[in-house]
Short mmCIF file of C-alpha atoms in Angstrom, two decimals:
data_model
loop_
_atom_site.label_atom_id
_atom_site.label_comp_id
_atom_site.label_asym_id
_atom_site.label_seq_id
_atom_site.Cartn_x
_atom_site.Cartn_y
_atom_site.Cartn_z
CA UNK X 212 99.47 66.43 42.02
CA UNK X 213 97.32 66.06 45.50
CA UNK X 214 96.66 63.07 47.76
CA UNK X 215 92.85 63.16 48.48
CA UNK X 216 93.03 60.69 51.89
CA UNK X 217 96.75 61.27 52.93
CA UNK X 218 95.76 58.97 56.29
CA UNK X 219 95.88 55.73 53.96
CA UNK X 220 99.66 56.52 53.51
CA UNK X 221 99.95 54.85 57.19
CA UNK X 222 98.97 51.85 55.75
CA UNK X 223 102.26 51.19 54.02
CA UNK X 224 103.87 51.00 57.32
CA UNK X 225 102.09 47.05 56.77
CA UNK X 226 105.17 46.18 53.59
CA UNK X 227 107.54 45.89 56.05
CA UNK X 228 106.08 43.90 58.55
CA UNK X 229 104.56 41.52 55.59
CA UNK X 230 108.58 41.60 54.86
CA UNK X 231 109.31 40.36 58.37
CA UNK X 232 107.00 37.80 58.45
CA UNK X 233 108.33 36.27 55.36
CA UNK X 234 111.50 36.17 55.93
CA UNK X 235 111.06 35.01 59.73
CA UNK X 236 109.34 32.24 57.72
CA UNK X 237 111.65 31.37 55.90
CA UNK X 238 113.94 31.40 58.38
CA UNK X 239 111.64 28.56 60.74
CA UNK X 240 111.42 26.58 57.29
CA UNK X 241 115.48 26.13 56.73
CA UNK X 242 115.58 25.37 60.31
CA UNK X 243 112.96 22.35 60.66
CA UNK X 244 114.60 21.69 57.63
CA UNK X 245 118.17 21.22 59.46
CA UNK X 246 116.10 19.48 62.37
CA UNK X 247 115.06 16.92 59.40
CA UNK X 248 118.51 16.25 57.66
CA UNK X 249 121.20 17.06 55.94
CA UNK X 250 120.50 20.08 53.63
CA UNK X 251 121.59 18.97 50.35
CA UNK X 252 120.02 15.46 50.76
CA UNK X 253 116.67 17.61 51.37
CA UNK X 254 117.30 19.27 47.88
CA UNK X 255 117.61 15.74 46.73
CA UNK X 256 114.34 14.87 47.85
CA UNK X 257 112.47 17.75 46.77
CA UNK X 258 114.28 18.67 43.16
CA UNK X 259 111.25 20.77 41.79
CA UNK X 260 111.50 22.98 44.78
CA UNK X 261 112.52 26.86 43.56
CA UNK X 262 114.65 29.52 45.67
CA UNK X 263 113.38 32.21 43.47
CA UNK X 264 109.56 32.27 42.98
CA UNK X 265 109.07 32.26 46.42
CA UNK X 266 110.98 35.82 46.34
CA UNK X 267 108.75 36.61 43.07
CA UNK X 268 105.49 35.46 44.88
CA UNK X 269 106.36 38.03 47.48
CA UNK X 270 107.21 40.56 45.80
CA UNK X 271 103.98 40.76 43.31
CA UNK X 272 102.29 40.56 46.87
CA UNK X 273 104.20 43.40 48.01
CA UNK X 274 103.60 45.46 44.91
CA UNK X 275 99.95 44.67 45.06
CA UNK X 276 99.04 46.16 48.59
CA UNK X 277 101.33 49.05 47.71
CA UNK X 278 98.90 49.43 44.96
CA UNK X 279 95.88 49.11 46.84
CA UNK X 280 97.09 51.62 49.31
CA UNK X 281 97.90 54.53 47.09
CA UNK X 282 94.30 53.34 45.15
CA UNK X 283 93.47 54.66 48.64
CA UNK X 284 94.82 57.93 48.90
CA UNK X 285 93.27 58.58 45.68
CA UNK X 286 96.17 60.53 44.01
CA UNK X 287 94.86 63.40 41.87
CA UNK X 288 96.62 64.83 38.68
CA UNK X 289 95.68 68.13 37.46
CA UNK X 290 95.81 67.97 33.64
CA UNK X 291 94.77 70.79 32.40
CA UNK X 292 94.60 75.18 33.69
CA UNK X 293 91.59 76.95 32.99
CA UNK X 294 90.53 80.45 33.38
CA UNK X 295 86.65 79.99 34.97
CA UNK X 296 84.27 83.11 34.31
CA UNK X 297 81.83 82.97 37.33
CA UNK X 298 78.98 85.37 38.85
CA UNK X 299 78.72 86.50 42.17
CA UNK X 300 79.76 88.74 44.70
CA UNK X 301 83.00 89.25 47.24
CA UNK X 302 82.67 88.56 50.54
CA UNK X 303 85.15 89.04 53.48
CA UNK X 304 84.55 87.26 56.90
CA UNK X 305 85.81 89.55 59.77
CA UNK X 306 86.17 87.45 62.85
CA UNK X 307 87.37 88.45 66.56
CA UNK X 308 89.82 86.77 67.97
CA UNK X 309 89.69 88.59 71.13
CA UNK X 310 90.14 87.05 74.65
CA UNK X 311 86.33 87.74 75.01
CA UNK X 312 85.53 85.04 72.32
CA UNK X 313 86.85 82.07 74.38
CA UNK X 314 84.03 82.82 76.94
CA UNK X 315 81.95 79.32 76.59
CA UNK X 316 78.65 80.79 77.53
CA UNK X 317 77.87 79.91 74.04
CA UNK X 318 79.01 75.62 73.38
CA UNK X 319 82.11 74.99 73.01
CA UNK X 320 82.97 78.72 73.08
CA UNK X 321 82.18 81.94 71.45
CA UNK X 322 85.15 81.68 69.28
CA UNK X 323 84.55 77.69 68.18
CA UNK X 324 81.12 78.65 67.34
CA UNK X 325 81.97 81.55 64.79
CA UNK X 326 84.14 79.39 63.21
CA UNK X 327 81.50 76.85 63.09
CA UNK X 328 79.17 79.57 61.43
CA UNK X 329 81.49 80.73 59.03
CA UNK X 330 82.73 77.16 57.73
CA UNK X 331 78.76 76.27 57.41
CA UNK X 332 78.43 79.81 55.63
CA UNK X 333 80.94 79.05 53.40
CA UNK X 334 79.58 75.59 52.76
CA UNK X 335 76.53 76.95 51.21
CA UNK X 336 78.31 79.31 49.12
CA UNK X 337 78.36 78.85 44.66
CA UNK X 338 80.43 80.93 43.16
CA UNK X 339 81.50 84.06 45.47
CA UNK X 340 85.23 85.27 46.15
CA UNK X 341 85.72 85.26 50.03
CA UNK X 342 88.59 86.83 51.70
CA UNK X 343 88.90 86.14 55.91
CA UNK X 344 90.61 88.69 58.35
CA UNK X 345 91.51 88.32 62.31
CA UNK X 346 90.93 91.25 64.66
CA UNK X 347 90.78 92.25 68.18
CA UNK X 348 92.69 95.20 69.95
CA UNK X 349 94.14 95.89 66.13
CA UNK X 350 92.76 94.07 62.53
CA UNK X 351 94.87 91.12 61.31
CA UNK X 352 94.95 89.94 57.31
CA UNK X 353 94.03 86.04 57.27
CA UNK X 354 93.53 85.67 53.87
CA UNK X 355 93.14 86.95 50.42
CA UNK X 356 89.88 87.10 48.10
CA UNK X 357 90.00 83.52 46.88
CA UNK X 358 87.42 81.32 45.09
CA UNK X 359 89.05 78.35 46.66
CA UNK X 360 87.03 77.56 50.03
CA UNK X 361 89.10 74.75 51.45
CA UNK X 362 92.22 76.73 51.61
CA UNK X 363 89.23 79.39 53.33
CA UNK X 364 88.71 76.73 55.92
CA UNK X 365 92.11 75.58 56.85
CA UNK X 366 92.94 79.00 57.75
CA UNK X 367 89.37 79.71 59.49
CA UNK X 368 90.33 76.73 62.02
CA UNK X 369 93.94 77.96 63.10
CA UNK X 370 92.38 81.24 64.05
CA UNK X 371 93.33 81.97 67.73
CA UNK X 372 93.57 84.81 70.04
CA UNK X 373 97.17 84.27 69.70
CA UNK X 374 97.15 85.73 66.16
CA UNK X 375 96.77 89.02 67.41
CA UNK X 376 98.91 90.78 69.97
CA UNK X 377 97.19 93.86 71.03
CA UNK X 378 93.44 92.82 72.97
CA UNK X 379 90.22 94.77 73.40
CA UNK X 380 87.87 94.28 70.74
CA UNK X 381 88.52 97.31 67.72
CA UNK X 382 85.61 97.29 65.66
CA UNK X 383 86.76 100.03 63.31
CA UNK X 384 90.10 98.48 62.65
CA UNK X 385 88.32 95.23 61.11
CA UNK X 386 85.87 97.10 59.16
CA UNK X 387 88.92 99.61 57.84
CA UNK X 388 91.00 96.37 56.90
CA UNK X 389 88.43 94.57 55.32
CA UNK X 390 87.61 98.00 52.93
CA UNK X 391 90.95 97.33 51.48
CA UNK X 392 90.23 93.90 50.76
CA UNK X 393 87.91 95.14 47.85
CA UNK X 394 88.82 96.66 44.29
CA UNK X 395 86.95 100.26 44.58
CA UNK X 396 86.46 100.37 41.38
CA UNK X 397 85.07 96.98 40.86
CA UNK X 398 81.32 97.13 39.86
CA UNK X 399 81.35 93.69 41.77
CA UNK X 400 79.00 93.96 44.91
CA UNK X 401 81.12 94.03 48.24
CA UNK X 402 79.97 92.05 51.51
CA UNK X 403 81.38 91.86 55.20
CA UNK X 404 80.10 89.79 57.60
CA UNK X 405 81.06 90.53 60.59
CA UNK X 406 81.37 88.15 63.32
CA UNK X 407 81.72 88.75 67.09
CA UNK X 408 80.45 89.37 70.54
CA UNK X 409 80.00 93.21 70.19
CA UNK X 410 82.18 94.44 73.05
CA UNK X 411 83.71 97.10 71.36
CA UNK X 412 86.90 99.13 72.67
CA UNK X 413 87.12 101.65 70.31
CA UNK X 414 85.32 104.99 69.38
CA UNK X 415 84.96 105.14 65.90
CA UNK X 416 82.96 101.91 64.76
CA UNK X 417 80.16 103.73 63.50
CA UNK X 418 82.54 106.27 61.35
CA UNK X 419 83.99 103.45 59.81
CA UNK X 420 80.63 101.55 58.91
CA UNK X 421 79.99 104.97 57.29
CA UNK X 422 83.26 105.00 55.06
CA UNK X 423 82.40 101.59 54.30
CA UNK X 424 78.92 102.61 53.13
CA UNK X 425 80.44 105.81 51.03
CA UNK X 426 82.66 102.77 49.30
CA UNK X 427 79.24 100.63 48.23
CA UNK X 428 79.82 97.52 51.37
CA UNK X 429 77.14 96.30 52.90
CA UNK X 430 78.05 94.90 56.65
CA UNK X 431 76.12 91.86 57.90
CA UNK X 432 76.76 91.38 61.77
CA UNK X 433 76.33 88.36 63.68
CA UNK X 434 76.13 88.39 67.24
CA UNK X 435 77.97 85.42 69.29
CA UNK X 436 77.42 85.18 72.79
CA UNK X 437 74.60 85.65 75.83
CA UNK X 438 73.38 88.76 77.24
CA UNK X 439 73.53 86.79 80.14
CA UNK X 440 77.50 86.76 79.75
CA UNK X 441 80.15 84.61 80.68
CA UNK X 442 83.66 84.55 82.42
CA UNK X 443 87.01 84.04 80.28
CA UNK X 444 88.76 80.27 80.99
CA UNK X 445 92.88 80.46 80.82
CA UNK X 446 93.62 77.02 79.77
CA UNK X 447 96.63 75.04 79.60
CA UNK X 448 97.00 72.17 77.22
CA UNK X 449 92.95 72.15 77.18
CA UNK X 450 92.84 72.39 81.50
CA UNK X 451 91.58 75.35 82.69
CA UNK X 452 93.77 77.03 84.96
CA UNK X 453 92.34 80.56 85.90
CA UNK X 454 89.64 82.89 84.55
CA UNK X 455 90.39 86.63 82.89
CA UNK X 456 90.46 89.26 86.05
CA UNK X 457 90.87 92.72 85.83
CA UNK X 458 93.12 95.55 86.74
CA UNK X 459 90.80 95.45 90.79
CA UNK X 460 91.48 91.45 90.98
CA UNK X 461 87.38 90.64 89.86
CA UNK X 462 86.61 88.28 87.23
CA UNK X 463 85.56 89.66 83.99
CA UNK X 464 82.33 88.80 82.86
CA UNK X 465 82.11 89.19 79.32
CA UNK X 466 78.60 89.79 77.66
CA UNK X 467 77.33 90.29 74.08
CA UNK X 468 76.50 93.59 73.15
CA UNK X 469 74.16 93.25 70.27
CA UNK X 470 72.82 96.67 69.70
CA UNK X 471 76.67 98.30 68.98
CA UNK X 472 76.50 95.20 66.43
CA UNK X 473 73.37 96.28 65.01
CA UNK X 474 74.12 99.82 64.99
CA UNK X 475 77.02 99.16 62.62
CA UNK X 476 75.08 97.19 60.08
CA UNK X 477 72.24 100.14 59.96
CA UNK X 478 74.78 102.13 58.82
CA UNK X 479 75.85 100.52 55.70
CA UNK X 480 71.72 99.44 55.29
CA UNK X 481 73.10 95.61 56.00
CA UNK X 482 71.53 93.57 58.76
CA UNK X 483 72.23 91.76 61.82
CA UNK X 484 71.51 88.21 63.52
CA UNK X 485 71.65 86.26 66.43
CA UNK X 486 74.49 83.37 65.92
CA UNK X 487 72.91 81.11 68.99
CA UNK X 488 71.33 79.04 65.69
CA UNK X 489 73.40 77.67 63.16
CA UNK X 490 70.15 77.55 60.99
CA UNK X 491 68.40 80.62 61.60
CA UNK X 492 71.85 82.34 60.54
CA UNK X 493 72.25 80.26 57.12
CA UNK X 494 69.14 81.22 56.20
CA UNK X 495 69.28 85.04 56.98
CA UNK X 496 72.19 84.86 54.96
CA UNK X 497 70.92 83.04 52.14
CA UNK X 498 68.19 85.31 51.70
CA UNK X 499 70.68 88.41 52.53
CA UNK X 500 72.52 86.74 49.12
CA UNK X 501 69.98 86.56 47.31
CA UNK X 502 68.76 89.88 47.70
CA UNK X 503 72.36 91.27 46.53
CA UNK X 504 73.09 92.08 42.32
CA UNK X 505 75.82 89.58 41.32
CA UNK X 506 78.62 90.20 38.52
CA UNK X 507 80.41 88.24 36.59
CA UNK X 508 84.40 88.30 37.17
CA UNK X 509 86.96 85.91 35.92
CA UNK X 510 88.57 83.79 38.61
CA UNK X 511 92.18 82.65 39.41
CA UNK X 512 93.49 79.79 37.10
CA UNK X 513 92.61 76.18 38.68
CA UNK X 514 93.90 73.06 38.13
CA UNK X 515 91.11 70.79 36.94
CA UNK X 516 92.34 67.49 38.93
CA UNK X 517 90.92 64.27 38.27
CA UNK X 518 92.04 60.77 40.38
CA UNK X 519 93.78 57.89 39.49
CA UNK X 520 93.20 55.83 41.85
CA UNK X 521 91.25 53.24 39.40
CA UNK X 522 94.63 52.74 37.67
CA UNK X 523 96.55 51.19 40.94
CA UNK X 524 93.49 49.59 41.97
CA UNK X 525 93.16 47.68 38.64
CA UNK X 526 97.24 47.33 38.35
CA UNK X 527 96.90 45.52 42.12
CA UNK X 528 94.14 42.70 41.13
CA UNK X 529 95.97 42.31 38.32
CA UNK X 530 98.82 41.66 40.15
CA UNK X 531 97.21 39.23 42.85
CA UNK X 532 95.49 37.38 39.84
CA UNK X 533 98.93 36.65 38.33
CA UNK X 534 100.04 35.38 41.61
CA UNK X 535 97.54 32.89 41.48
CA UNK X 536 99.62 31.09 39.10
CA UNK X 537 102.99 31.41 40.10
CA UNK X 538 103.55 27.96 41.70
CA UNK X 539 106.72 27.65 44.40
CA UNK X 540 108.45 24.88 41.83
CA UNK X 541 110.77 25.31 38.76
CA UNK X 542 109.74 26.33 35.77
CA UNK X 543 111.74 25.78 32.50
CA UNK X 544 112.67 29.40 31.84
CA UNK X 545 113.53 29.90 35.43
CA UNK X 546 116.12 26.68 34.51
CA UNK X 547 117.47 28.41 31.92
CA UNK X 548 118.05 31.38 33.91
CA UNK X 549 119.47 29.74 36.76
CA UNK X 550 118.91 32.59 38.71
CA UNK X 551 120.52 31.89 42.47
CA UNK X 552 122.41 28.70 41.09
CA UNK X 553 119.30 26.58 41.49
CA UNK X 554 120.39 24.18 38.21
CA UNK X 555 122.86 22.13 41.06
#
């Protein structure tokens, strides 16, 4: 089972303040009621008057909102597991996470926008397999080939420099790690698109783009960043503190270096683009797609889920229609029950 809109779950912090209220309530009734008279000669003068449906009235009301809310989050059962047989192609998303990237000459920063790129890429995906890896001084493994893009996403967004301990930007070492990502002897046609600002390192990118071609890839590059450049902001708690100096004390100005970027994708007979448009790269790729043979493969079992929220909605007006005619007197089989001694 998943919650759809977990947020609405805050909502049932209301039951026990509707709780309060009723029984401060009933609390300012028994004492206006002592103000009045005597107690019992108040019973006298109102004998129709029930202890208990007030309680019941309450409670549907109670049970109703708690319906409503969960109607809300729009639980979702999964009631059957299927096998789906799809067509397409695997793609792995190689993004640096090097201190470079958090230069904002690009808005908000280099690293925020290939997120933003690869979340939009992904967006406009049908039925491809995508894997995601981290890299920087060394290659980090994010995630798996998966056909399930929101799991994609919430690991795209925790992506920081963090991730990775060693710095520098290693070129080779993401294109090596994302290799192993693919099945070699798959007939299905093998993508990376790699993301970053070009400022390479290491010595051996080109070698590696060459390997990669040898295996079938093709590498699409996308350049983030201005040839302009940009320094590097230290921030604390979202305050920039410093900028990124070097070993002489100077600020480091970081720049994009698009032709290493394109050189790489030459090699493998891929392509490269500009990332300063958000549209301009979703339709490179698009077309890049479409220009790629697709195979069918079988993909991982998924739950088919389907919501319920239609059941607690309807169980909650329901339940506030039957309060309608639950009156605050007796009733004969509440007499007969004499539930809290009310037959005295």
């Amino acid at each position: 089972m998943e919650l759809d809109e977990k947020k609405y779950l805050y909502f049932l912090l209301l039951l026990p303040i509707v709780v309060c209220i009723f029984l401060f309530n009933m609390y300012w009734k028994r004492k206006k009621q002592r103000e009045f008279g005597d107690l019992e000669m108040v019973k006298r003068l109102s004998p129709e008057r029930s202890v208990f449906k007030p309680v019941l009235k309450i409670s549907v009301i109670l049970l109703a909102l708690a319906c409503l809310i969960i109607g809300l989050v729009n639980p979702k059962i999964g009631t059957k597991m299927e096998t789906v047989k799809r067509e397409g192609i695997d793609i792995v998303f190689a993004v640096d996470v090097s201190k470079s990237m958090l230069a904002e000459d690009v808005a908000p920063s280099r690293l925020e926008k290939s997120k933003q790129l690869v979340s939009q890429i992904i967006n406009n995906l049908g039925s491809d397999r995508i894997g995601i890896v981290a890299y920087a001084g060394s290659a980090f493994p994010v995630l798996p080939i998966t056909s399930d893009y929101s799991v994609a996403k919430m690991f795209l967004q925790s992506m920081t420099p963090d991730m990775v301990s060693s710095q520098g930007t290693s070129l080779d070492e993401a294109i090596r790690l994302s290799s192993t990502y693919f099945d070699e002897k798959s007939k299905t046609s093998k993508l990376l698109i790699l993301i970053s600002d070009g400022e390479d390192h290491s010595e051996g990118a080109s070698a590696a783009a060459e390997e990669a071609n040898k295996m079938g890839m093709k590498i699409i590059t996308i350049g983030v960043g201005t040839e302009k450049g940009g320094t590097i902001p230290l921030k604390e708690n979202g305050v920039v503190k410093n900028y990124q100096k070097d070993q002489n004390g100077q600020t480091v100005i970081t720049k994009l270096n698009q032709e290493g970027l394109k050189t790489i994708a030459k090699a493998t007979k891929g392509g490269y683009v500009y990332g300063g448009s958000t549209k301009e790269v979703l339709e490179y790729i698009k077309n890049a797609l479409n220009n790629i043979q697709k195979t069918e493969f079988e993909a991982t079992q998924m739950a088919d889920f389907q919501s319920q929220y239609q059941w607690f909605i309807g169980f909650a007006f329901l339940l506030l229609f039957v309060d309608i005619f639950l009156l605050e007197r007796k009733t004969n089989w509440i007499k007969e029950l004499n539930l809290f001694n009310e037959k005295k």
